[in-house]
Amino acid sequence: MTRDEVAEYLDVAPKTLSNWNSAGTGPTPVRYGGRSVKYLPEDVYEWVRSKRAA
């Protein structure tokens, strides 16, 4: 999933998702090459489940 797709799924701005990643609090991104960032859907869903359980 792209950053924009994840942001839309989570109903947050892409910048918020970037801030969470910088702080280490968001779903874990996977970097490809230099600047390309993607997310594995299962990582995003697991992160959402962990927030729901908290």
CSV table of N, CA, C and O in Angstrom, one decimal:
chain,number,residue,atom,x,y,z
A,1,MET,N,0.9,-1.2,0.0
A,1,MET,CA,0.0,0.0,0.0
A,1,MET,C,0.9,1.2,0.0
A,1,MET,O,2.0,1.2,0.6
A,2,THR,N,0.5,2.3,-0.7
A,2,THR,CA,1.2,3.5,-0.7
A,2,THR,C,0.9,4.3,0.6
A,2,THR,O,-0.1,4.0,1.3
A,3,ARG,N,1.7,5.3,0.8
A,3,ARG,CA,1.4,6.2,2.0
A,3,ARG,C,0.1,6.9,1.9
A,3,ARG,O,-0.7,6.9,2.8
A,4,ASP,N,-0.3,7.3,0.7
A,4,ASP,CA,-1.6,7.9,0.5
A,4,ASP,C,-2.8,6.9,0.7
A,4,ASP,O,-3.8,7.3,1.3
A,5,GLU,N,-2.6,5.7,0.3
A,5,GLU,CA,-3.6,4.7,0.5
A,5,GLU,C,-3.8,4.4,2.0
A,5,GLU,O,-4.9,4.2,2.5
A,6,VAL,N,-2.7,4.3,2.7
A,6,VAL,CA,-2.7,4.0,4.2
A,6,VAL,C,-3.4,5.2,4.9
A,6,VAL,O,-4.2,5.0,5.8
A,7,ALA,N,-3.0,6.4,4.5
A,7,ALA,CA,-3.5,7.6,5.1
A,7,ALA,C,-5.0,7.7,4.9
A,7,ALA,O,-5.8,8.0,5.8
A,8,GLU,N,-5.5,7.3,3.7
A,8,GLU,CA,-6.9,7.3,3.4
A,8,GLU,C,-7.6,6.2,4.3
A,8,GLU,O,-8.7,6.5,4.8
A,9,TYR,N,-7.0,5.1,4.3
A,9,TYR,CA,-7.6,4.0,5.1
A,9,TYR,C,-7.8,4.4,6.6
A,9,TYR,O,-8.8,4.1,7.2
A,10,LEU,N,-6.7,5.0,7.1
A,10,LEU,CA,-6.7,5.4,8.5
A,10,LEU,C,-7.5,6.8,8.8
A,10,LEU,O,-7.6,7.2,9.9
A,11,ASP,N,-7.9,7.4,7.7
A,11,ASP,CA,-8.6,8.7,7.8
A,11,ASP,C,-7.7,9.8,8.4
A,11,ASP,O,-8.2,10.5,9.3
A,12,VAL,N,-6.4,9.8,8.0
A,12,VAL,CA,-5.5,10.9,8.5
A,12,VAL,C,-4.8,11.5,7.3
A,12,VAL,O,-4.8,10.9,6.2
A,13,ALA,N,-4.2,12.6,7.5
A,13,ALA,CA,-3.4,13.2,6.4
A,13,ALA,C,-2.1,12.5,6.2
A,13,ALA,O,-1.6,11.9,7.2
A,14,PRO,N,-1.6,12.4,5.0
A,14,PRO,CA,-0.4,11.7,4.7
A,14,PRO,C,0.8,12.3,5.6
A,14,PRO,O,1.6,11.5,6.0
A,15,LYS,N,0.7,13.6,5.9
A,15,LYS,CA,1.8,14.2,6.7
A,15,LYS,C,1.7,13.6,8.2
A,15,LYS,O,2.7,13.4,8.8
A,16,THR,N,0.5,13.4,8.6
A,16,THR,CA,0.3,12.7,10.0
A,16,THR,C,1.0,11.4,10.0
A,16,THR,O,1.7,11.0,10.9
A,17,LEU,N,0.7,10.6,8.9
A,17,LEU,CA,1.3,9.3,8.9
A,17,LEU,C,2.9,9.4,8.8
A,17,LEU,O,3.6,8.6,9.5
A,18,SER,N,3.4,10.4,8.1
A,18,SER,CA,4.8,10.6,8.1
A,18,SER,C,5.4,10.9,9.5
A,18,SER,O,6.4,10.4,9.9
A,19,ASN,N,4.6,11.8,10.2
A,19,ASN,CA,5.0,12.2,11.5
A,19,ASN,C,5.0,11.0,12.5
A,19,ASN,O,5.9,10.8,13.3
A,20,TRP,N,4.0,10.1,12.3
A,20,TRP,CA,4.0,8.9,13.2
A,20,TRP,C,5.2,8.0,12.9
A,20,TRP,O,5.8,7.5,13.8
A,21,ASN,N,5.5,7.9,11.6
A,21,ASN,CA,6.6,7.0,11.3
A,21,ASN,C,7.9,7.6,11.8
A,21,ASN,O,8.8,6.8,12.3
A,22,SER,N,8.1,8.9,11.7
A,22,SER,CA,9.3,9.5,12.3
A,22,SER,C,9.4,9.3,13.8
A,22,SER,O,10.5,9.1,14.3
A,23,ALA,N,8.3,9.3,14.5
A,23,ALA,CA,8.2,9.1,15.9
A,23,ALA,C,8.2,7.6,16.3
A,23,ALA,O,8.3,7.3,17.5
A,24,GLY,N,8.1,6.7,15.3
A,24,GLY,CA,8.1,5.3,15.5
A,24,GLY,C,6.8,4.8,16.1
A,24,GLY,O,6.8,3.8,16.8
A,25,THR,N,5.7,5.5,15.9
A,25,THR,CA,4.4,5.1,16.5
A,25,THR,C,3.4,4.6,15.5
A,25,THR,O,2.3,4.2,15.9
A,26,GLY,N,3.6,4.8,14.2
A,26,GLY,CA,2.7,4.3,13.2
A,26,GLY,C,2.9,3.0,12.7
A,26,GLY,O,3.8,2.3,13.2
A,27,PRO,N,2.2,2.5,11.7
A,27,PRO,CA,2.4,1.3,11.0
A,27,PRO,C,3.9,1.2,10.4
A,27,PRO,O,4.4,2.3,10.0
A,28,THR,N,4.5,0.1,10.4
A,28,THR,CA,5.9,0.0,10.0
A,28,THR,C,5.9,0.1,8.5
A,28,THR,O,5.3,-0.7,7.8
A,29,PRO,N,6.7,1.1,8.0
A,29,PRO,CA,6.9,1.2,6.5
A,29,PRO,C,8.0,0.3,6.0
A,29,PRO,O,8.9,-0.1,6.8
A,30,VAL,N,7.9,0.0,4.7
A,30,VAL,CA,9.0,-0.7,4.1
A,30,VAL,C,9.6,0.2,3.0
A,30,VAL,O,8.8,0.7,2.2
A,31,ARG,N,10.9,0.5,3.1
A,31,ARG,CA,11.5,1.4,2.1
A,31,ARG,C,12.0,0.6,0.9
A,31,ARG,O,12.7,-0.4,1.1
A,32,TYR,N,11.8,1.1,-0.3
A,32,TYR,CA,12.3,0.5,-1.5
A,32,TYR,C,13.2,1.6,-2.2
A,32,TYR,O,12.7,2.7,-2.4
A,33,GLY,N,14.4,1.2,-2.5
A,33,GLY,CA,15.3,2.2,-3.1
A,33,GLY,C,15.5,3.4,-2.2
A,33,GLY,O,15.7,3.2,-1.0
A,34,GLY,N,15.6,4.5,-2.7
A,34,GLY,CA,15.9,5.7,-2.0
A,34,GLY,C,14.8,6.3,-1.1
A,34,GLY,O,14.9,6.3,0.1
A,35,ARG,N,13.7,6.7,-1.8
A,35,ARG,CA,12.7,7.4,-1.1
A,35,ARG,C,11.3,6.8,-1.1
A,35,ARG,O,10.4,7.3,-0.5
A,36,SER,N,11.2,5.7,-1.9
A,36,SER,CA,9.9,5.0,-2.0
A,36,SER,C,9.5,4.3,-0.7
A,36,SER,O,10.3,3.5,-0.2
A,37,VAL,N,8.3,4.6,-0.2
A,37,VAL,CA,7.8,4.0,1.0
A,37,VAL,C,6.5,3.3,0.7
A,37,VAL,O,5.6,3.8,0.1
A,38,LYS,N,6.4,2.0,1.1
A,38,LYS,CA,5.2,1.2,1.0
A,38,LYS,C,4.9,0.6,2.3
A,38,LYS,O,5.7,0.5,3.2
A,39,TYR,N,3.7,0.1,2.4
A,39,TYR,CA,3.3,-0.6,3.6
A,39,TYR,C,2.7,-1.9,3.3
A,39,TYR,O,1.9,-2.0,2.3
A,40,LEU,N,3.0,-3.0,4.0
A,40,LEU,CA,2.3,-4.3,3.8
A,40,LEU,C,1.0,-4.2,4.5
A,40,LEU,O,0.8,-3.8,5.6
A,41,PRO,N,-0.1,-4.6,3.7
A,41,PRO,CA,-1.4,-4.5,4.3
A,41,PRO,C,-1.6,-5.2,5.6
A,41,PRO,O,-2.2,-4.6,6.5
A,42,GLU,N,-1.0,-6.3,5.8
A,42,GLU,CA,-1.1,-7.0,7.1
A,42,GLU,C,-0.5,-6.3,8.2
A,42,GLU,O,-0.9,-6.3,9.3
A,43,ASP,N,0.6,-5.5,7.9
A,43,ASP,CA,1.2,-4.7,9.0
A,43,ASP,C,0.3,-3.5,9.4
A,43,ASP,O,0.2,-3.2,10.6
A,44,VAL,N,-0.4,-2.9,8.4
A,44,VAL,CA,-1.3,-1.8,8.7
A,44,VAL,C,-2.5,-2.4,9.5
A,44,VAL,O,-2.9,-1.8,10.5
A,45,TYR,N,-3.1,-3.5,9.1
A,45,TYR,CA,-4.2,-4.1,9.8
A,45,TYR,C,-3.8,-4.5,11.2
A,45,TYR,O,-4.6,-4.3,12.2
A,46,GLU,N,-2.6,-5.1,11.4
A,46,GLU,CA,-2.2,-5.5,12.7
A,46,GLU,C,-2.0,-4.2,13.6
A,46,GLU,O,-2.3,-4.2,14.8
A,47,TRP,N,-1.5,-3.1,13.1
A,47,TRP,CA,-1.3,-1.9,13.8
A,47,TRP,C,-2.6,-1.4,14.3
A,47,TRP,O,-2.8,-1.0,15.4
A,48,VAL,N,-3.7,-1.4,13.4
A,48,VAL,CA,-5.0,-1.0,13.8
A,48,VAL,C,-5.6,-1.9,14.9
A,48,VAL,O,-6.1,-1.4,15.9
A,49,ARG,N,-5.4,-3.2,14.7
A,49,ARG,CA,-5.9,-4.1,15.8
A,49,ARG,C,-5.2,-3.8,17.1
A,49,ARG,O,-5.8,-3.8,18.2
A,50,SER,N,-3.9,-3.5,17.1
A,50,SER,CA,-3.2,-3.2,18.4
A,50,SER,C,-3.7,-2.0,19.0
A,50,SER,O,-3.7,-1.9,20.2
A,51,LYS,N,-4.1,-1.0,18.2
A,51,LYS,CA,-4.6,0.3,18.8
A,51,LYS,C,-6.0,0.0,19.4
A,51,LYS,O,-6.4,0.7,20.3
A,52,ARG,N,-6.8,-0.8,18.7
A,52,ARG,CA,-8.1,-1.1,19.2
A,52,ARG,C,-8.1,-1.9,20.5
A,52,ARG,O,-9.0,-1.7,21.4
A,53,ALA,N,-7.1,-2.7,20.7
A,53,ALA,CA,-7.0,-3.5,21.9
A,53,ALA,C,-6.5,-2.7,23.1
A,53,ALA,O,-6.7,-3.1,24.2
A,54,ALA,N,-5.8,-1.6,22.8
A,54,ALA,CA,-5.2,-0.8,23.9
A,54,ALA,C,-6.2,0.0,24.7
A,54,ALA,O,-7.3,0.2,24.4
